[in-house]
């Protein structure tokens, strides 16, 4: 077997890798992900196409009651939307604009609430738990973990 590694060479390479892993194994890397989404934040309004699809799904299911495929409904709705003229799309565009105006009002109210009282009682109904890991180990080598659960009455 030409060009292959001998057992001693592979052990040396593994030893080098394990030293690197062992040094980093003492500390866990902190993940920097997206900040948690606020469940109280208003949802964005549907576009004109999705307003159209709300009505189209109902009519499509009436005409095709045995069809269980979501993709078939989506494809048929897309084809119909593409074939419609601007005049036919106008009522759906108007509904979408109305929803957009309502959304902007509720978003302004939401942002005002956030800026007025950052520690207000308008937090979500979900309980919060906090885990405190002290890096100070006890004599037996184990770390203390404190779990605190807070419920917010509404």
JSON list of C-alpha atoms in Angstrom, two decimals:
[
{"chain": "A", "resi": 1, "resn": "UNK", "atom": "CA", "xyz": [0.00, 0.00, 0.00]},
{"chain": "A", "resi": 2, "resn": "UNK", "atom": "CA", "xyz": [2.03, 2.92, -1.27]},
{"chain": "A", "resi": 3, "resn": "UNK", "atom": "CA", "xyz": [1.29, 6.39, 0.06]},
{"chain": "A", "resi": 4, "resn": "UNK", "atom": "CA", "xyz": [-0.73, 5.06, 2.99]},
{"chain": "A", "resi": 5, "resn": "UNK", "atom": "CA", "xyz": [-0.11, 6.06, 6.57]},
{"chain": "A", "resi": 6, "resn": "UNK", "atom": "CA", "xyz": [1.49, 3.75, 8.99]},
{"chain": "A", "resi": 7, "resn": "UNK", "atom": "CA", "xyz": [-0.12, 3.14, 12.37]},
{"chain": "A", "resi": 8, "resn": "UNK", "atom": "CA", "xyz": [2.40, 5.30, 14.18]},
{"chain": "A", "resi": 9, "resn": "UNK", "atom": "CA", "xyz": [1.88, 8.24, 11.83]},
{"chain": "A", "resi": 10, "resn": "UNK", "atom": "CA", "xyz": [-1.91, 8.09, 12.23]},
{"chain": "A", "resi": 11, "resn": "UNK", "atom": "CA", "xyz": [-1.58, 7.88, 16.04]},
{"chain": "A", "resi": 12, "resn": "UNK", "atom": "CA", "xyz": [0.62, 10.98, 16.05]},
{"chain": "A", "resi": 13, "resn": "UNK", "atom": "CA", "xyz": [-1.89, 12.87, 13.94]},
{"chain": "A", "resi": 14, "resn": "UNK", "atom": "CA", "xyz": [-4.75, 11.76, 16.21]},
{"chain": "A", "resi": 15, "resn": "UNK", "atom": "CA", "xyz": [-2.77, 12.81, 19.27]},
{"chain": "A", "resi": 16, "resn": "UNK", "atom": "CA", "xyz": [-2.29, 16.28, 17.81]},
{"chain": "A", "resi": 17, "resn": "UNK", "atom": "CA", "xyz": [-5.95, 16.60, 17.06]},
{"chain": "A", "resi": 18, "resn": "UNK", "atom": "CA", "xyz": [-7.00, 15.41, 20.49]},
{"chain": "A", "resi": 19, "resn": "UNK", "atom": "CA", "xyz": [-4.75, 17.97, 22.17]},
{"chain": "A", "resi": 20, "resn": "UNK", "atom": "CA", "xyz": [-6.43, 20.75, 20.23]},
{"chain": "A", "resi": 21, "resn": "UNK", "atom": "CA", "xyz": [-9.88, 19.41, 21.05]},
{"chain": "A", "resi": 22, "resn": "UNK", "atom": "CA", "xyz": [-8.96, 18.89, 24.71]},
{"chain": "A", "resi": 23, "resn": "UNK", "atom": "CA", "xyz": [-7.88, 22.52, 25.14]},
{"chain": "A", "resi": 24, "resn": "UNK", "atom": "CA", "xyz": [-11.15, 23.78, 23.69]},
{"chain": "A", "resi": 25, "resn": "UNK", "atom": "CA", "xyz": [-13.28, 21.20, 25.50]},
{"chain": "A", "resi": 26, "resn": "UNK", "atom": "CA", "xyz": [-12.99, 23.06, 28.82]},
{"chain": "A", "resi": 27, "resn": "UNK", "atom": "CA", "xyz": [-15.14, 25.93, 27.60]},
{"chain": "A", "resi": 28, "resn": "UNK", "atom": "CA", "xyz": [-18.25, 25.66, 25.49]},
{"chain": "A", "resi": 29, "resn": "UNK", "atom": "CA", "xyz": [-18.50, 28.16, 22.64]},
{"chain": "A", "resi": 30, "resn": "UNK", "atom": "CA", "xyz": [-21.28, 30.67, 23.07]},
{"chain": "A", "resi": 31, "resn": "UNK", "atom": "CA", "xyz": [-23.72, 30.62, 20.20]},
{"chain": "A", "resi": 32, "resn": "UNK", "atom": "CA", "xyz": [-24.66, 34.03, 18.90]},
{"chain": "A", "resi": 33, "resn": "UNK", "atom": "CA", "xyz": [-27.98, 33.42, 17.25]},
{"chain": "A", "resi": 34, "resn": "UNK", "atom": "CA", "xyz": [-30.89, 35.61, 16.43]},
{"chain": "A", "resi": 35, "resn": "UNK", "atom": "CA", "xyz": [-32.54, 37.39, 19.33]},
{"chain": "A", "resi": 36, "resn": "UNK", "atom": "CA", "xyz": [-35.74, 35.75, 20.53]},
{"chain": "A", "resi": 37, "resn": "UNK", "atom": "CA", "xyz": [-38.89, 36.85, 18.73]},
{"chain": "A", "resi": 38, "resn": "UNK", "atom": "CA", "xyz": [-41.48, 38.75, 20.76]},
{"chain": "A", "resi": 39, "resn": "UNK", "atom": "CA", "xyz": [-44.80, 36.87, 20.59]},
{"chain": "A", "resi": 40, "resn": "UNK", "atom": "CA", "xyz": [-46.69, 40.11, 21.20]},
{"chain": "A", "resi": 41, "resn": "UNK", "atom": "CA", "xyz": [-45.31, 41.82, 18.10]},
{"chain": "A", "resi": 42, "resn": "UNK", "atom": "CA", "xyz": [-48.01, 42.20, 15.42]},
{"chain": "A", "resi": 43, "resn": "UNK", "atom": "CA", "xyz": [-47.70, 39.97, 12.37]},
{"chain": "A", "resi": 44, "resn": "UNK", "atom": "CA", "xyz": [-47.05, 41.48, 8.97]},
{"chain": "A", "resi": 45, "resn": "UNK", "atom": "CA", "xyz": [-50.08, 41.78, 6.71]},
{"chain": "A", "resi": 46, "resn": "UNK", "atom": "CA", "xyz": [-50.73, 39.44, 3.80]},
{"chain": "A", "resi": 47, "resn": "UNK", "atom": "CA", "xyz": [-49.89, 40.59, 0.29]},
{"chain": "A", "resi": 48, "resn": "UNK", "atom": "CA", "xyz": [-52.55, 40.97, -2.39]},
{"chain": "A", "resi": 49, "resn": "UNK", "atom": "CA", "xyz": [-51.74, 37.50, -3.72]},
{"chain": "A", "resi": 50, "resn": "UNK", "atom": "CA", "xyz": [-52.31, 35.88, -0.32]},
{"chain": "A", "resi": 51, "resn": "UNK", "atom": "CA", "xyz": [-55.56, 37.78, 0.13]},
{"chain": "A", "resi": 52, "resn": "UNK", "atom": "CA", "xyz": [-56.58, 36.36, -3.25]},
{"chain": "A", "resi": 53, "resn": "UNK", "atom": "CA", "xyz": [-55.50, 32.86, -2.18]},
{"chain": "A", "resi": 54, "resn": "UNK", "atom": "CA", "xyz": [-57.79, 32.99, 0.88]},
{"chain": "A", "resi": 55, "resn": "UNK", "atom": "CA", "xyz": [-60.81, 33.24, -1.42]},
{"chain": "A", "resi": 56, "resn": "UNK", "atom": "CA", "xyz": [-59.36, 30.99, -4.10]},
{"chain": "A", "resi": 57, "resn": "UNK", "atom": "CA", "xyz": [-58.78, 28.08, -1.68]},
{"chain": "A", "resi": 58, "resn": "UNK", "atom": "CA", "xyz": [-62.47, 28.06, -0.74]},
{"chain": "A", "resi": 59, "resn": "UNK", "atom": "CA", "xyz": [-63.68, 28.00, -4.34]},
{"chain": "A", "resi": 60, "resn": "UNK", "atom": "CA", "xyz": [-61.05, 25.45, -5.38]},
{"chain": "A", "resi": 61, "resn": "UNK", "atom": "CA", "xyz": [-62.05, 23.06, -2.58]},
{"chain": "A", "resi": 62, "resn": "UNK", "atom": "CA", "xyz": [-65.71, 23.35, -3.60]},
{"chain": "A", "resi": 63, "resn": "UNK", "atom": "CA", "xyz": [-64.87, 22.46, -7.21]},
{"chain": "A", "resi": 64, "resn": "UNK", "atom": "CA", "xyz": [-62.33, 19.75, -6.28]},
{"chain": "A", "resi": 65, "resn": "UNK", "atom": "CA", "xyz": [-63.44, 18.19, -2.97]},
{"chain": "A", "resi": 66, "resn": "UNK", "atom": "CA", "xyz": [-61.29, 15.06, -3.35]},
{"chain": "A", "resi": 67, "resn": "UNK", "atom": "CA", "xyz": [-58.04, 16.97, -3.88]},
{"chain": "A", "resi": 68, "resn": "UNK", "atom": "CA", "xyz": [-55.90, 16.88, -0.72]},
{"chain": "A", "resi": 69, "resn": "UNK", "atom": "CA", "xyz": [-52.74, 18.30, -2.29]},
{"chain": "A", "resi": 70, "resn": "UNK", "atom": "CA", "xyz": [-51.69, 21.73, -1.00]},
{"chain": "A", "resi": 71, "resn": "UNK", "atom": "CA", "xyz": [-49.24, 22.16, -3.86]},
{"chain": "A", "resi": 72, "resn": "UNK", "atom": "CA", "xyz": [-51.98, 21.64, -6.46]},
{"chain": "A", "resi": 73, "resn": "UNK", "atom": "CA", "xyz": [-54.05, 24.43, -4.89]},
{"chain": "A", "resi": 74, "resn": "UNK", "atom": "CA", "xyz": [-51.01, 26.71, -4.83]},
{"chain": "A", "resi": 75, "resn": "UNK", "atom": "CA", "xyz": [-50.12, 26.01, -8.44]},
{"chain": "A", "resi": 76, "resn": "UNK", "atom": "CA", "xyz": [-53.68, 26.55, -9.63]},
{"chain": "A", "resi": 77, "resn": "UNK", "atom": "CA", "xyz": [-53.90, 29.78, -7.63]},
{"chain": "A", "resi": 78, "resn": "UNK", "atom": "CA", "xyz": [-50.62, 31.04, -9.04]},
{"chain": "A", "resi": 79, "resn": "UNK", "atom": "CA", "xyz": [-51.72, 30.33, -12.60]},
{"chain": "A", "resi": 80, "resn": "UNK", "atom": "CA", "xyz": [-55.03, 32.08, -12.03]},
{"chain": "A", "resi": 81, "resn": "UNK", "atom": "CA", "xyz": [-53.31, 35.12, -10.42]},
{"chain": "A", "resi": 82, "resn": "UNK", "atom": "CA", "xyz": [-50.93, 35.44, -13.37]},
{"chain": "A", "resi": 83, "resn": "UNK", "atom": "CA", "xyz": [-53.78, 35.30, -15.86]},
{"chain": "A", "resi": 84, "resn": "UNK", "atom": "CA", "xyz": [-55.85, 37.98, -14.06]},
{"chain": "A", "resi": 85, "resn": "UNK", "atom": "CA", "xyz": [-55.88, 41.58, -15.28]},
{"chain": "A", "resi": 86, "resn": "UNK", "atom": "CA", "xyz": [-55.08, 44.54, -13.05]},
{"chain": "A", "resi": 87, "resn": "UNK", "atom": "CA", "xyz": [-58.80, 45.35, -12.79]},
{"chain": "A", "resi": 88, "resn": "UNK", "atom": "CA", "xyz": [-59.53, 41.83, -11.53]},
{"chain": "A", "resi": 89, "resn": "UNK", "atom": "CA", "xyz": [-56.71, 42.10, -8.99]},
{"chain": "A", "resi": 90, "resn": "UNK", "atom": "CA", "xyz": [-57.84, 45.53, -7.74]},
{"chain": "A", "resi": 91, "resn": "UNK", "atom": "CA", "xyz": [-60.18, 44.35, -4.92]},
{"chain": "A", "resi": 92, "resn": "UNK", "atom": "CA", "xyz": [-57.45, 42.12, -3.49]},
{"chain": "A", "resi": 93, "resn": "UNK", "atom": "CA", "xyz": [-54.89, 44.91, -3.73]},
{"chain": "A", "resi": 94, "resn": "UNK", "atom": "CA", "xyz": [-57.32, 47.24, -1.91]},
{"chain": "A", "resi": 95, "resn": "UNK", "atom": "CA", "xyz": [-57.85, 44.69, 0.89]},
{"chain": "A", "resi": 96, "resn": "UNK", "atom": "CA", "xyz": [-54.08, 44.23, 1.21]},
{"chain": "A", "resi": 97, "resn": "UNK", "atom": "CA", "xyz": [-53.54, 48.00, 1.43]},
{"chain": "A", "resi": 98, "resn": "UNK", "atom": "CA", "xyz": [-56.22, 48.27, 4.13]},
{"chain": "A", "resi": 99, "resn": "UNK", "atom": "CA", "xyz": [-54.54, 45.49, 6.12]},
{"chain": "A", "resi": 100, "resn": "UNK", "atom": "CA", "xyz": [-51.18, 47.21, 5.68]},
{"chain": "A", "resi": 101, "resn": "UNK", "atom": "CA", "xyz": [-52.55, 50.49, 7.10]},
{"chain": "A", "resi": 102, "resn": "UNK", "atom": "CA", "xyz": [-54.04, 48.63, 10.07]},
{"chain": "A", "resi": 103, "resn": "UNK", "atom": "CA", "xyz": [-50.74, 46.83, 10.62]},
{"chain": "A", "resi": 104, "resn": "UNK", "atom": "CA", "xyz": [-48.79, 50.09, 10.61]},
{"chain": "A", "resi": 105, "resn": "UNK", "atom": "CA", "xyz": [-51.14, 51.54, 13.25]},
{"chain": "A", "resi": 106, "resn": "UNK", "atom": "CA", "xyz": [-50.83, 48.49, 15.50]},
{"chain": "A", "resi": 107, "resn": "UNK", "atom": "CA", "xyz": [-47.05, 48.42, 14.98]},
{"chain": "A", "resi": 108, "resn": "UNK", "atom": "CA", "xyz": [-46.77, 52.06, 16.04]},
{"chain": "A", "resi": 109, "resn": "UNK", "atom": "CA", "xyz": [-48.82, 51.32, 19.15]},
{"chain": "A", "resi": 110, "resn": "UNK", "atom": "CA", "xyz": [-46.63, 48.29, 19.88]},
{"chain": "A", "resi": 111, "resn": "UNK", "atom": "CA", "xyz": [-43.41, 50.28, 19.46]},
{"chain": "A", "resi": 112, "resn": "UNK", "atom": "CA", "xyz": [-44.80, 53.04, 21.67]},
{"chain": "A", "resi": 113, "resn": "UNK", "atom": "CA", "xyz": [-45.55, 50.46, 24.39]},
{"chain": "A", "resi": 114, "resn": "UNK", "atom": "CA", "xyz": [-42.01, 49.17, 24.16]},
{"chain": "A", "resi": 115, "resn": "UNK", "atom": "CA", "xyz": [-40.46, 52.62, 24.41]},
{"chain": "A", "resi": 116, "resn": "UNK", "atom": "CA", "xyz": [-42.74, 53.77, 27.25]},
{"chain": "A", "resi": 117, "resn": "UNK", "atom": "CA", "xyz": [-42.29, 50.87, 29.61]},
{"chain": "A", "resi": 118, "resn": "UNK", "atom": "CA", "xyz": [-39.52, 48.38, 28.94]},
{"chain": "A", "resi": 119, "resn": "UNK", "atom": "CA", "xyz": [-40.30, 46.50, 32.16]},
{"chain": "A", "resi": 120, "resn": "UNK", "atom": "CA", "xyz": [-44.08, 46.73, 31.89]},
{"chain": "A", "resi": 121, "resn": "UNK", "atom": "CA", "xyz": [-46.48, 43.89, 32.67]},
{"chain": "A", "resi": 122, "resn": "UNK", "atom": "CA", "xyz": [-47.24, 43.39, 28.96]},
{"chain": "A", "resi": 123, "resn": "UNK", "atom": "CA", "xyz": [-44.75, 40.54, 28.68]},
{"chain": "A", "resi": 124, "resn": "UNK", "atom": "CA", "xyz": [-45.77, 37.21, 27.22]},
{"chain": "A", "resi": 125, "resn": "UNK", "atom": "CA", "xyz": [-47.75, 34.67, 29.21]},
{"chain": "A", "resi": 126, "resn": "UNK", "atom": "CA", "xyz": [-44.97, 32.14, 28.89]},
{"chain": "A", "resi": 127, "resn": "UNK", "atom": "CA", "xyz": [-42.95, 31.35, 31.96]},
{"chain": "A", "resi": 128, "resn": "UNK", "atom": "CA", "xyz": [-39.31, 32.28, 32.00]},
{"chain": "A", "resi": 129, "resn": "UNK", "atom": "CA", "xyz": [-36.59, 30.08, 33.33]},
{"chain": "A", "resi": 130, "resn": "UNK", "atom": "CA", "xyz": [-33.07, 31.08, 34.05]},
{"chain": "A", "resi": 131, "resn": "UNK", "atom": "CA", "xyz": [-30.15, 28.77, 34.51]},
{"chain": "A", "resi": 132, "resn": "UNK", "atom": "CA", "xyz": [-27.11, 30.08, 36.37]},
{"chain": "A", "resi": 133, "resn": "UNK", "atom": "CA", "xyz": [-24.00, 28.00, 35.89]},
{"chain": "A", "resi": 134, "resn": "UNK", "atom": "CA", "xyz": [-21.25, 29.05, 38.24]},
{"chain": "A", "resi": 135, "resn": "UNK", "atom": "CA", "xyz": [-17.85, 28.23, 36.85]},
{"chain": "A", "resi": 136, "resn": "UNK", "atom": "CA", "xyz": [-16.59, 27.69, 40.40]},
{"chain": "A", "resi": 137, "resn": "UNK", "atom": "CA", "xyz": [-16.55, 23.96, 40.92]},
{"chain": "A", "resi": 138, "resn": "UNK", "atom": "CA", "xyz": [-17.14, 22.36, 44.30]},
{"chain": "A", "resi": 139, "resn": "UNK", "atom": "CA", "xyz": [-14.54, 20.12, 45.89]},
{"chain": "A", "resi": 140, "resn": "UNK", "atom": "CA", "xyz": [-16.12, 17.07, 44.28]},
{"chain": "A", "resi": 141, "resn": "UNK", "atom": "CA", "xyz": [-15.79, 18.65, 40.80]},
{"chain": "A", "resi": 142, "resn": "UNK", "atom": "CA", "xyz": [-19.48, 19.26, 40.17]},
{"chain": "A", "resi": 143, "resn": "UNK", "atom": "CA", "xyz": [-21.00, 22.66, 39.43]},
{"chain": "A", "resi": 144, "resn": "UNK", "atom": "CA", "xyz": [-24.10, 24.04, 41.13]},
{"chain": "A", "resi": 145, "resn": "UNK", "atom": "CA", "xyz": [-27.11, 24.73, 38.91]},
{"chain": "A", "resi": 146, "resn": "UNK", "atom": "CA", "xyz": [-29.89, 27.04, 40.04]},
{"chain": "A", "resi": 147, "resn": "UNK", "atom": "CA", "xyz": [-33.18, 26.99, 38.18]},
{"chain": "A", "resi": 148, "resn": "UNK", "atom": "CA", "xyz": [-35.67, 29.75, 38.77]},
{"chain": "A", "resi": 149, "resn": "UNK", "atom": "CA", "xyz": [-39.15, 29.80, 37.21]},
{"chain": "A", "resi": 150, "resn": "UNK", "atom": "CA", "xyz": [-41.17, 33.01, 37.26]},
{"chain": "A", "resi": 151, "resn": "UNK", "atom": "CA", "xyz": [-44.86, 33.16, 36.38]},
{"chain": "A", "resi": 152, "resn": "UNK", "atom": "CA", "xyz": [-46.43, 36.47, 35.39]},
{"chain": "A", "resi": 153, "resn": "UNK", "atom": "CA", "xyz": [-50.10, 36.76, 36.40]},
{"chain": "A", "resi": 154, "resn": "UNK", "atom": "CA", "xyz": [-52.29, 38.63, 33.94]}
]
